[in-house]
Amino acid sequence: MNKHAASPPPTRWSTSAAGMLVALATAFALSQAFRTVGAMMATPLTQHFGLTPQALGTWAGTFHFTFGIMQLAMGVSIDHFGVRRTVLTAFPLAIAGAALCTVAPGFGALLLGQALIGVGCAPAFLACTVFIARHFDASRFTAMSGLVMSLAGMGILFTGTPLALLIEAASWRAGYAALTAFAVLSWIVIFWRVHEPARTTTAVAPDAPAPERQSLRQAVRDLLPLFAMPHTLGLLCFACVSYAAFITLRGLWLGPVLHDRHGLSLVASGNVALVMTVAGMASPMLFGRLDPGGARRTRWMMRCAFAGAAMFAAMALTQSRAIDIGLPIVYGLLSGYSVLLYAYTKNAYPAAVTGRAMALLNMAMFLGVSLMQWTTGVAASWAVAHGSEPFRAVFLTVSGMLAAGTLAFLLLPRAKVPVRPTP
């Protein structure tokens, strides 16, 4: 008997599914790029349009606001129309928004462009996770999710040194033009490559009614019971600030502080952003492997967040070049603690409502980014108006918001976790 007979070669379907996932991941990578473009764009945009720090914070936060509020609607759309149709319909808005930013004659056009980009990118990550859940074995979910996150990291890497070199060689408009071109290519690849096969389902009686698809109103209504659970408020407070602190630094203020406070060139600032990004990409994998689980997980989360608040306070008060270059890289290594929040959320709610809890968590995280970026812009403008150094106000604001959200998580009820037996 042929010993290889029981081991058939990989099916064309498995290879095809991986190719489709890579195609979808290109849109997620563009979403990551648009999310962090502000670090290199902030200084040239300020010089070109004469933006105040408050306007700069509003510009950066607009993407995350529209991105966050559209998460639930995009989830419903994916359920109704599928991954392919949702992404292909929404992503042209991101292309249009990037093109509008490329030719923007004024600040209003920039804001509109950012809003369109946020809506267009809203289904990018959700589409990848849903596609993995639907078309890959459960045992491969973590591996394929890791592949998607790695590919998406290329978008953040682009907004470091490569984007800085492009802006210095041409202009900030060239940066947006490049992102527009990449987005068009991504849409074409998804249109050409992604064709969702029918999902396998269990047999049902011929006269059985079709499963009811959830409407947006029903999706919103299903979130309401989560707020009745005592630990939800503390979770949302922590979610609003944990990821926001990293993106507010890496995606908005890192370039301006290095350029304006310390006189670094745009390319030198991009190099720091690049190293911080690499550290930030490695951090979630590290924390994922070291996750202690149980009550120790929440203690790790809070200690890392308080340490981050202390780092931002140090950047605010010292105004040292070494600290302003070194601490962002250290914070990049620390930032992966937010991945523990997903594990905490998964265990904090019954399995029947895990999906809704994750949707609420994502909304809180991205709306928190919008709030923090806008608030730091207001703080910087207030500091300028009162003759103070704007970046001190920015970093003190981030430090205060991060500490306040973590303190709320500490003092408010938390989810009960199983206690591991001692050996």
GROMACS .gro file of C-alpha atoms in nm:
model
  423
    1MET     CA    1   0.000   0.000   0.000
    2ASN     CA    2   0.132   0.344  -0.090
    3LYS     CA    3   0.223   0.519   0.234
    4HIS     CA    4   0.154   0.857   0.076
    5ALA     CA    5  -0.199   0.771  -0.031
    6ALA     CA    6  -0.353   0.911   0.287
    7SER     CA    7  -0.179   1.249   0.244
    8PRO     CA    8  -0.326   1.422  -0.062
    9PRO     CA    9  -0.151   1.731  -0.196
   10PRO     CA   10  -0.276   2.073  -0.089
   11THR     CA   11  -0.593   2.169  -0.269
   12ARG     CA   12  -0.607   2.456  -0.514
   13TRP     CA   13  -0.866   2.607  -0.281
   14SER     CA   14  -0.623   2.643   0.010
   15THR     CA   15  -0.368   2.816  -0.212
   16SER     CA   16  -0.639   3.035  -0.361
   17ALA     CA   17  -0.767   3.138  -0.017
   18ALA     CA   18  -0.419   3.245   0.091
   19GLY     CA   19  -0.382   3.454  -0.225
   20MET     CA   20  -0.717   3.621  -0.163
   21LEU     CA   21  -0.617   3.700   0.194
   22VAL     CA   22  -0.292   3.860   0.079
   23ALA     CA   23  -0.491   4.072  -0.166
   24LEU     CA   24  -0.726   4.186   0.110
   25ALA     CA   25  -0.425   4.259   0.331
   26THR     CA   26  -0.303   4.521   0.082
   27ALA     CA   27  -0.605   4.736   0.172
   28PHE     CA   28  -0.530   4.686   0.542
   29ALA     CA   29  -0.169   4.795   0.479
   30LEU     CA   30  -0.295   5.112   0.311
   31SER     CA   31  -0.524   5.173   0.609
   32GLN     CA   32  -0.222   5.152   0.838
   33ALA     CA   33  -0.031   5.394   0.617
   34PHE     CA   34  -0.311   5.650   0.614
   35ARG     CA   35  -0.343   5.612   0.993
   36THR     CA   36   0.021   5.708   1.055
   37VAL     CA   37   0.089   5.949   0.770
   38GLY     CA   38   0.063   6.252   0.998
   39ALA     CA   39   0.404   6.207   1.160
   40MET     CA   40   0.579   6.303   0.835
   41MET     CA   41   0.300   6.518   0.686
   42ALA     CA   42   0.235   6.739   0.989
   43THR     CA   43   0.530   6.975   0.948
   44PRO     CA   44   0.497   7.040   0.572
   45LEU     CA   45   0.119   7.075   0.601
   46THR     CA   46   0.159   7.324   0.883
   47GLN     CA   47   0.406   7.525   0.677
   48HIS     CA   48   0.195   7.514   0.361
   49PHE     CA   49  -0.146   7.594   0.508
   50GLY     CA   50  -0.041   7.778   0.824
   51LEU     CA   51  -0.225   7.527   1.043
   52THR     CA   52  -0.255   7.573   1.417
   53PRO     CA   53  -0.179   7.274   1.639
   54GLN     CA   54  -0.552   7.242   1.707
   55ALA     CA   55  -0.625   7.224   1.335
   56LEU     CA   56  -0.349   6.964   1.300
   57GLY     CA   57  -0.505   6.749   1.571
   58THR     CA   58  -0.846   6.783   1.408
   59TRP     CA   59  -0.702   6.681   1.072
   60ALA     CA   60  -0.538   6.369   1.216
   61GLY     CA   61  -0.836   6.275   1.431
   62THR     CA   62  -1.089   6.297   1.149
   63PHE     CA   63  -0.964   5.974   0.992
   64HIS     CA   64  -1.004   5.779   1.315
   65PHE     CA   65  -1.344   5.933   1.392
   66THR     CA   66  -1.503   5.828   1.063
   67PHE     CA   67  -1.316   5.497   1.074
   68GLY     CA   68  -1.446   5.423   1.424
   69ILE     CA   69  -1.809   5.517   1.374
   70MET     CA   70  -1.830   5.305   1.057
   71GLN     CA   71  -1.709   4.979   1.214
   72LEU     CA   72  -2.053   4.850   1.305
   73ALA     CA   73  -2.204   4.941   0.968
   74MET     CA   74  -1.918   4.771   0.785
   75GLY     CA   75  -1.967   4.457   0.991
   76VAL     CA   76  -2.334   4.447   0.897
   77SER     CA   77  -2.244   4.509   0.532
   78ILE     CA   78  -1.999   4.218   0.532
   79ASP     CA   79  -2.270   3.993   0.677
   80HIS     CA   80  -2.521   4.106   0.412
   81PHE     CA   81  -2.308   4.147   0.100
   82GLY     CA   82  -1.981   3.967   0.173
   83VAL     CA   83  -1.620   4.071   0.205
   84ARG     CA   84  -1.553   4.135  -0.164
   85ARG     CA   85  -1.850   4.362  -0.234
   86THR     CA   86  -1.806   4.559   0.089
   87VAL     CA   87  -1.437   4.633   0.033
   88LEU     CA   88  -1.474   4.707  -0.338
   89THR     CA   89  -1.761   4.948  -0.266
   90ALA     CA   90  -1.603   5.128   0.030
   91PHE     CA   91  -1.236   5.148  -0.071
   92PRO     CA   92  -1.292   5.385  -0.366
   93LEU     CA   93  -1.387   5.645  -0.104
   94ALA     CA   94  -1.035   5.612   0.038
   95ILE     CA   95  -0.893   5.656  -0.312
   96ALA     CA   96  -1.109   5.963  -0.368
   97GLY     CA   97  -1.011   6.105  -0.030
   98ALA     CA   98  -0.640   6.056  -0.095
   99ALA     CA   99  -0.673   6.215  -0.439
  100LEU     CA  100  -0.858   6.509  -0.285
  101CYS     CA  101  -0.581   6.555  -0.027
  102THR     CA  102  -0.325   6.547  -0.308
  103VAL     CA  103  -0.479   6.852  -0.478
  104ALA     CA  104  -0.638   7.011  -0.170
  105PRO     CA  105  -0.650   7.392  -0.205
  106GLY     CA  106  -0.725   7.448   0.163
  107PHE     CA  107  -0.781   7.299   0.505
  108GLY     CA  108  -1.146   7.217   0.442
  109ALA     CA  109  -1.056   6.993   0.150
  110LEU     CA  110  -0.795   6.819   0.365
  111LEU     CA  111  -1.057   6.745   0.632
  112LEU     CA  112  -1.303   6.612   0.376
  113GLY     CA  113  -1.030   6.396   0.226
  114GLN     CA  114  -0.941   6.254   0.568
  115ALA     CA  115  -1.307   6.176   0.638
  116LEU     CA  116  -1.343   5.993   0.307
  117ILE     CA  117  -1.024   5.797   0.368
  118GLY     CA  118  -1.150   5.690   0.711
  119VAL     CA  119  -1.480   5.562   0.572
  120GLY     CA  120  -1.309   5.389   0.280
  121CYS     CA  121  -1.058   5.211   0.504
  122ALA     CA  122  -1.315   5.114   0.768
  123PRO     CA  123  -1.374   4.755   0.646
  124ALA     CA  124  -1.008   4.674   0.572
  125PHE     CA  125  -0.906   4.491   0.890
  126LEU     CA  126  -1.252   4.353   0.963
  127ALA     CA  127  -1.268   4.205   0.613
  128CYS     CA  128  -0.942   4.018   0.671
  129THR     CA  129  -1.048   3.872   1.006
  130VAL     CA  130  -1.390   3.768   0.877
  131PHE     CA  131  -1.234   3.609   0.567
  132ILE     CA  132  -0.994   3.409   0.785
  133ALA     CA  133  -1.274   3.296   1.015
  134ARG     CA  134  -1.492   3.189   0.722
  135HIS     CA  135  -1.243   3.023   0.491
  136PHE     CA  136  -0.962   2.880   0.704
  137ASP     CA  137  -0.958   2.610   0.968
  138ALA     CA  138  -0.986   2.740   1.321
  139SER     CA  139  -0.641   2.597   1.397
  140ARG     CA  140  -0.490   2.835   1.138
  141PHE     CA  141  -0.662   3.151   1.260
  142THR     CA  142  -0.369   3.277   1.468
  143ALA     CA  143  -0.109   3.202   1.200
  144MET     CA  144  -0.307   3.369   0.923
  145SER     CA  145  -0.390   3.668   1.143
  146GLY     CA  146  -0.018   3.703   1.212
  147LEU     CA  147   0.050   3.701   0.839
  148VAL     CA  148  -0.204   3.978   0.785
  149MET     CA  149  -0.058   4.191   1.065
  150SER     CA  150   0.292   4.147   0.924
  151LEU     CA  151   0.183   4.250   0.575
  152ALA     CA  152  -0.009   4.547   0.715
  153GLY     CA  153   0.304   4.662   0.895
  154MET     CA  154   0.452   4.747   0.557
  155GLY     CA  155   0.208   5.036   0.539
  156ILE     CA  156   0.337   5.184   0.864
  157LEU     CA  157   0.697   5.133   0.753
  158PHE     CA  158   0.625   5.337   0.440
  159THR     CA  159   0.523   5.637   0.648
  160GLY     CA  160   0.864   5.651   0.811
  161THR     CA  161   1.186   5.707   0.615
  162PRO     CA  162   1.044   5.631   0.266
  163LEU     CA  163   0.770   5.892   0.297
  164ALA     CA  164   1.013   6.145   0.444
  165LEU     CA  165   1.252   6.096   0.151
  166LEU     CA  166   0.966   6.138  -0.096
  167ILE     CA  167   0.844   6.458   0.069
  168GLU     CA  168   1.193   6.606   0.078
  169ALA     CA  169   1.258   6.510  -0.284
  170ALA     CA  170   0.923   6.642  -0.409
  171SER     CA  171   0.650   6.760  -0.172
  172TRP     CA  172   0.383   6.642   0.066
  173ARG     CA  173   0.146   6.627  -0.231
  174ALA     CA  174   0.374   6.366  -0.386
  175GLY     CA  175   0.331   6.159  -0.071
  176TYR     CA  176  -0.046   6.164  -0.102
  177ALA     CA  177  -0.019   6.097  -0.476
  178ALA     CA  178   0.190   5.786  -0.406
  179LEU     CA  179  -0.063   5.663  -0.150
  180THR     CA  180  -0.344   5.726  -0.400
  181ALA     CA  181  -0.164   5.517  -0.662
  182PHE     CA  182  -0.101   5.235  -0.412
  183ALA     CA  183  -0.469   5.241  -0.314
  184VAL     CA  184  -0.577   5.213  -0.677
  185LEU     CA  185  -0.345   4.915  -0.724
  186SER     CA  186  -0.484   4.756  -0.410
  187TRP     CA  187  -0.843   4.792  -0.536
  188ILE     CA  188  -0.748   4.640  -0.872
  189VAL     CA  189  -0.576   4.344  -0.703
  190ILE     CA  190  -0.879   4.281  -0.481
  191PHE     CA  191  -1.117   4.309  -0.778
  192TRP     CA  192  -0.906   4.067  -0.980
  193ARG     CA  193  -0.807   3.822  -0.708
  194VAL     CA  194  -1.081   3.802  -0.443
  195HIS     CA  195  -1.381   3.586  -0.530
  196GLU     CA  196  -1.544   3.442  -0.222
  197PRO     CA  197  -1.646   3.079  -0.259
  198ALA     CA  198  -1.961   2.962  -0.095
  199ARG     CA  199  -1.920   2.867   0.268
  200THR     CA  200  -1.997   2.513   0.369
  201THR     CA  201  -2.306   2.486   0.586
  202THR     CA  202  -2.480   2.205   0.762
  203ALA     CA  203  -2.776   2.054   0.586
  204VAL     CA  204  -3.116   2.194   0.673
  205ALA     CA  205  -3.466   2.091   0.588
  206PRO     CA  206  -3.591   2.219   0.249
  207ASP     CA  207  -3.873   2.411   0.413
  208ALA     CA  208  -3.651   2.565   0.683
  209PRO     CA  209  -3.650   2.945   0.683
  210ALA     CA  210  -3.333   3.122   0.575
  211PRO     CA  211  -3.130   3.260   0.865
  212GLU     CA  212  -3.221   3.617   0.941
  213ARG     CA  213  -2.950   3.867   0.863
  214GLN     CA  214  -2.884   4.132   1.121
  215SER     CA  215  -2.976   4.490   1.040
  216LEU     CA  216  -2.773   4.790   1.155
  217ARG     CA  217  -3.048   4.881   1.402
  218GLN     CA  218  -3.041   4.529   1.544
  219ALA     CA  219  -2.660   4.539   1.565
  220VAL     CA  220  -2.675   4.861   1.767
  221ARG     CA  221  -2.949   4.719   1.988
  222ASP     CA  222  -2.740   4.409   2.054
  223LEU     CA  223  -2.461   4.625   2.195
  224LEU     CA  224  -2.681   4.778   2.464
  225PRO     CA  225  -2.682   4.476   2.702
  226LEU     CA  226  -2.302   4.500   2.721
  227PHE     CA  227  -2.333   4.836   2.894
  228ALA     CA  228  -2.538   4.675   3.169
  229MET     CA  229  -2.240   4.460   3.265
  230PRO     CA  230  -2.043   4.630   3.544
  231HIS     CA  231  -1.698   4.576   3.395
  232THR     CA  232  -1.776   4.731   3.054
  233LEU     CA  233  -1.720   5.093   3.157
  234GLY     CA  234  -1.371   5.032   3.291
  235LEU     CA  235  -1.282   4.831   2.981
  236LEU     CA  236  -1.396   5.113   2.752
  237CYS     CA  237  -1.202   5.374   2.951
  238PHE     CA  238  -0.885   5.171   2.914
  239ALA     CA  239  -0.951   5.090   2.548
  240CYS     CA  240  -0.995   5.458   2.464
  241VAL     CA  241  -0.642   5.548   2.574
  242SER     CA  242  -0.418   5.241   2.538
  243TYR     CA  243  -0.389   5.225   2.159
  244ALA     CA  244  -0.454   5.598   2.121
  245ALA     CA  245  -0.132   5.693   2.301
  246PHE     CA  246   0.082   5.496   2.055
  247ILE     CA  247  -0.093   5.626   1.742
  248THR     CA  248  -0.104   5.985   1.870
  249LEU     CA  249   0.274   5.978   1.908
  250ARG     CA  250   0.369   5.770   1.604
  251GLY     CA  251   0.095   5.896   1.376
  252LEU     CA  252   0.099   6.268   1.456
  253TRP     CA  253   0.344   6.431   1.696
  254LEU     CA  254   0.670   6.235   1.659
  255GLY     CA  255   0.782   6.416   1.343
  256PRO     CA  256   0.691   6.769   1.461
  257VAL     CA  257   0.859   6.730   1.800
  258LEU     CA  258   1.184   6.604   1.649
  259HIS     CA  259   1.182   6.870   1.378
  260ASP     CA  260   1.061   7.173   1.574
  261ARG     CA  261   1.201   7.100   1.920
  262HIS     CA  262   1.536   6.950   1.820
  263GLY     CA  263   1.593   7.061   1.459
  264LEU     CA  264   1.611   6.713   1.306
  265SER     CA  265   1.553   6.689   0.934
  266LEU     CA  266   1.244   6.520   0.801
  267VAL     CA  267   1.448   6.219   0.692
  268ALA     CA  268   1.617   6.191   1.033
  269SER     CA  269   1.272   6.207   1.195
  270GLY     CA  270   1.157   5.939   0.953
  271ASN     CA  271   1.443   5.716   1.061
  272VAL     CA  272   1.330   5.742   1.424
  273ALA     CA  273   0.972   5.669   1.317
  274LEU     CA  274   1.095   5.366   1.124
  275VAL     CA  275   1.276   5.220   1.426
  276MET     CA  276   0.975   5.290   1.649
  277THR     CA  277   0.753   5.114   1.396
  278VAL     CA  278   0.974   4.805   1.386
  279ALA     CA  279   0.969   4.796   1.766
  280GLY     CA  280   0.591   4.837   1.762
  281MET     CA  281   0.554   4.551   1.513
  282ALA     CA  282   0.759   4.314   1.729
  283SER     CA  283   0.589   4.407   2.054
  284PRO     CA  284   0.248   4.239   2.005
  285MET     CA  285   0.414   3.908   1.922
  286LEU     CA  286   0.628   3.939   2.234
  287PHE     CA  287   0.335   4.015   2.463
  288GLY     CA  288   0.130   3.743   2.295
  289ARG     CA  289   0.393   3.485   2.383
  290LEU     CA  290   0.445   3.617   2.738
  291ASP     CA  291   0.075   3.662   2.822
  292PRO     CA  292   0.045   3.534   3.182
  293GLY     CA  293  -0.335   3.511   3.173
  294GLY     CA  294  -0.572   3.551   3.465
  295ALA     CA  295  -0.536   3.837   3.710
  296ARG     CA  296  -0.168   3.880   3.622
  297ARG     CA  297  -0.271   3.984   3.271
  298THR     CA  298  -0.466   4.284   3.400
  299ARG     CA  299  -0.178   4.381   3.627
  300TRP     CA  300   0.060   4.371   3.331
  301MET     CA  301  -0.178   4.587   3.129
  302MET     CA  302  -0.205   4.852   3.399
  303ARG     CA  303   0.166   4.856   3.484
  304CYS     CA  304   0.261   4.897   3.118
  305ALA     CA  305   0.006   5.176   3.072
  306PHE     CA  306   0.127   5.362   3.383
  307ALA     CA  307   0.486   5.318   3.261
  308GLY     CA  308   0.381   5.469   2.928
  309ALA     CA  309   0.222   5.764   3.108
  310ALA     CA  310   0.552   5.819   3.292
  311MET     CA  311   0.742   5.814   2.960
  312PHE     CA  312   0.518   6.080   2.810
  313ALA     CA  313   0.559   6.291   3.123
  314ALA     CA  314   0.938   6.259   3.091
  315MET     CA  315   0.922   6.373   2.728
  316ALA     CA  316   0.709   6.668   2.834
  317LEU     CA  317   0.929   6.787   3.119
  318THR     CA  318   1.287   6.716   3.009
  319GLN     CA  319   1.292   6.835   2.647
  320SER     CA  320   1.602   6.619   2.598
  321ARG     CA  321   1.694   6.507   2.247
  322ALA     CA  322   1.813   6.168   2.373
  323ILE     CA  323   1.486   6.113   2.561
  324ASP     CA  324   1.269   6.231   2.271
  325ILE     CA  325   1.447   5.987   2.039
  326GLY     CA  326   1.495   5.697   2.279
  327LEU     CA  327   1.165   5.686   2.467
  328PRO     CA  328   0.943   5.659   2.155
  329ILE     CA  329   1.142   5.351   2.055
  330VAL     CA  330   1.111   5.207   2.406
  331TYR     CA  331   0.740   5.287   2.403
  332GLY     CA  332   0.711   5.109   2.069
  333LEU     CA  333   0.846   4.796   2.239
  334LEU     CA  334   0.602   4.847   2.526
  335SER     CA  335   0.297   4.927   2.315
  336GLY     CA  336   0.214   4.565   2.242
  337TYR     CA  337   0.052   4.538   2.584
  338SER     CA  338  -0.268   4.653   2.418
  339VAL     CA  339  -0.289   4.307   2.255
  340LEU     CA  340  -0.358   4.172   2.604
  341LEU     CA  341  -0.676   4.378   2.600
  342TYR     CA  342  -0.821   4.155   2.329
  343ALA     CA  343  -0.755   3.844   2.537
  344TYR     CA  344  -0.905   4.014   2.842
  345THR     CA  345  -1.216   4.112   2.643
  346LYS     CA  346  -1.257   3.763   2.501
  347ASN     CA  347  -1.261   3.617   2.853
  348ALA     CA  348  -1.468   3.897   3.005
  349TYR     CA  349  -1.791   3.818   2.820
  350PRO     CA  350  -1.996   3.506   2.747
  351ALA     CA  351  -1.912   3.334   2.421
  352ALA     CA  352  -2.250   3.432   2.276
  353VAL     CA  353  -2.162   3.802   2.288
  354THR     CA  354  -1.788   3.788   2.218
  355GLY     CA  355  -1.830   3.926   1.866
  356ARG     CA  356  -2.031   4.223   1.990
  357ALA     CA  357  -1.779   4.286   2.267
  358MET     CA  358  -1.493   4.289   2.017
  359ALA     CA  359  -1.683   4.528   1.792
  360LEU     CA  360  -1.741   4.761   2.087
  361LEU     CA  361  -1.373   4.735   2.181
  362ASN     CA  362  -1.261   4.832   1.829
  363MET     CA  363  -1.498   5.127   1.818
  364ALA     CA  364  -1.372   5.250   2.155
  365MET     CA  365  -1.008   5.217   2.050
  366PHE     CA  366  -1.042   5.416   1.727
  367LEU     CA  367  -1.276   5.680   1.865
  368GLY     CA  368  -1.027   5.713   2.149
  369VAL     CA  369  -0.752   5.786   1.897
  370SER     CA  370  -0.967   6.058   1.742
  371LEU     CA  371  -1.042   6.210   2.082
  372MET     CA  372  -0.679   6.207   2.195
  373GLN     CA  373  -0.544   6.355   1.872
  374TRP     CA  374  -0.803   6.633   1.880
  375THR     CA  375  -0.745   6.699   2.252
  376THR     CA  376  -0.368   6.719   2.214
  377GLY     CA  377  -0.416   6.966   1.929
  378VAL     CA  378  -0.633   7.184   2.152
  379ALA     CA  379  -0.374   7.160   2.429
  380ALA     CA  380  -0.091   7.259   2.194
  381SER     CA  381  -0.285   7.560   2.063
  382TRP     CA  382  -0.365   7.666   2.420
  383ALA     CA  383   0.005   7.643   2.508
  384VAL     CA  384   0.108   7.854   2.208
  385ALA     CA  385  -0.154   8.117   2.296
  386HIS     CA  386  -0.014   8.136   2.650
  387GLY     CA  387   0.352   8.145   2.550
  388SER     CA  388   0.432   7.788   2.652
  389GLU     CA  389   0.608   7.513   2.461
  390PRO     CA  390   0.336   7.323   2.269
  391PHE     CA  391   0.491   6.977   2.288
  392ARG     CA  392   0.506   6.994   2.666
  393ALA     CA  393   0.129   7.044   2.664
  394VAL     CA  394   0.084   6.765   2.409
  395PHE     CA  395   0.279   6.505   2.604
  396LEU     CA  396   0.133   6.606   2.940
  397THR     CA  397  -0.212   6.566   2.788
  398VAL     CA  398  -0.131   6.219   2.654
  399SER     CA  399   0.024   6.125   2.989
  400GLY     CA  400  -0.279   6.251   3.180
  401MET     CA  401  -0.534   6.079   2.954
  402LEU     CA  402  -0.340   5.751   2.962
  403ALA     CA  403  -0.311   5.764   3.340
  404ALA     CA  404  -0.678   5.859   3.384
  405GLY     CA  405  -0.804   5.577   3.163
  406THR     CA  406  -0.583   5.326   3.340
  407LEU     CA  407  -0.688   5.455   3.683
  408ALA     CA  408  -1.052   5.414   3.582
  409PHE     CA  409  -0.978   5.056   3.479
  410LEU     CA  410  -0.811   5.000   3.817
  411LEU     CA  411  -1.090   5.149   4.029
  412LEU     CA  412  -1.400   5.043   3.836
  413PRO     CA  413  -1.525   4.683   3.845
  414ARG     CA  414  -1.324   4.443   3.633
  415ALA     CA  415  -1.421   4.111   3.487
  416LYS     CA  416  -1.373   3.812   3.711
  417VAL     CA  417  -1.096   3.586   3.592
  418PRO     CA  418  -1.030   3.225   3.690
  419VAL     CA  419  -0.759   3.184   3.949
  420ARG     CA  420  -0.484   2.946   3.845
  421PRO     CA  421  -0.421   2.678   4.103
  422THR     CA  422  -0.086   2.693   4.274
  423PRO     CA  423   0.137   2.393   4.215
   0.00000   0.00000   0.00000
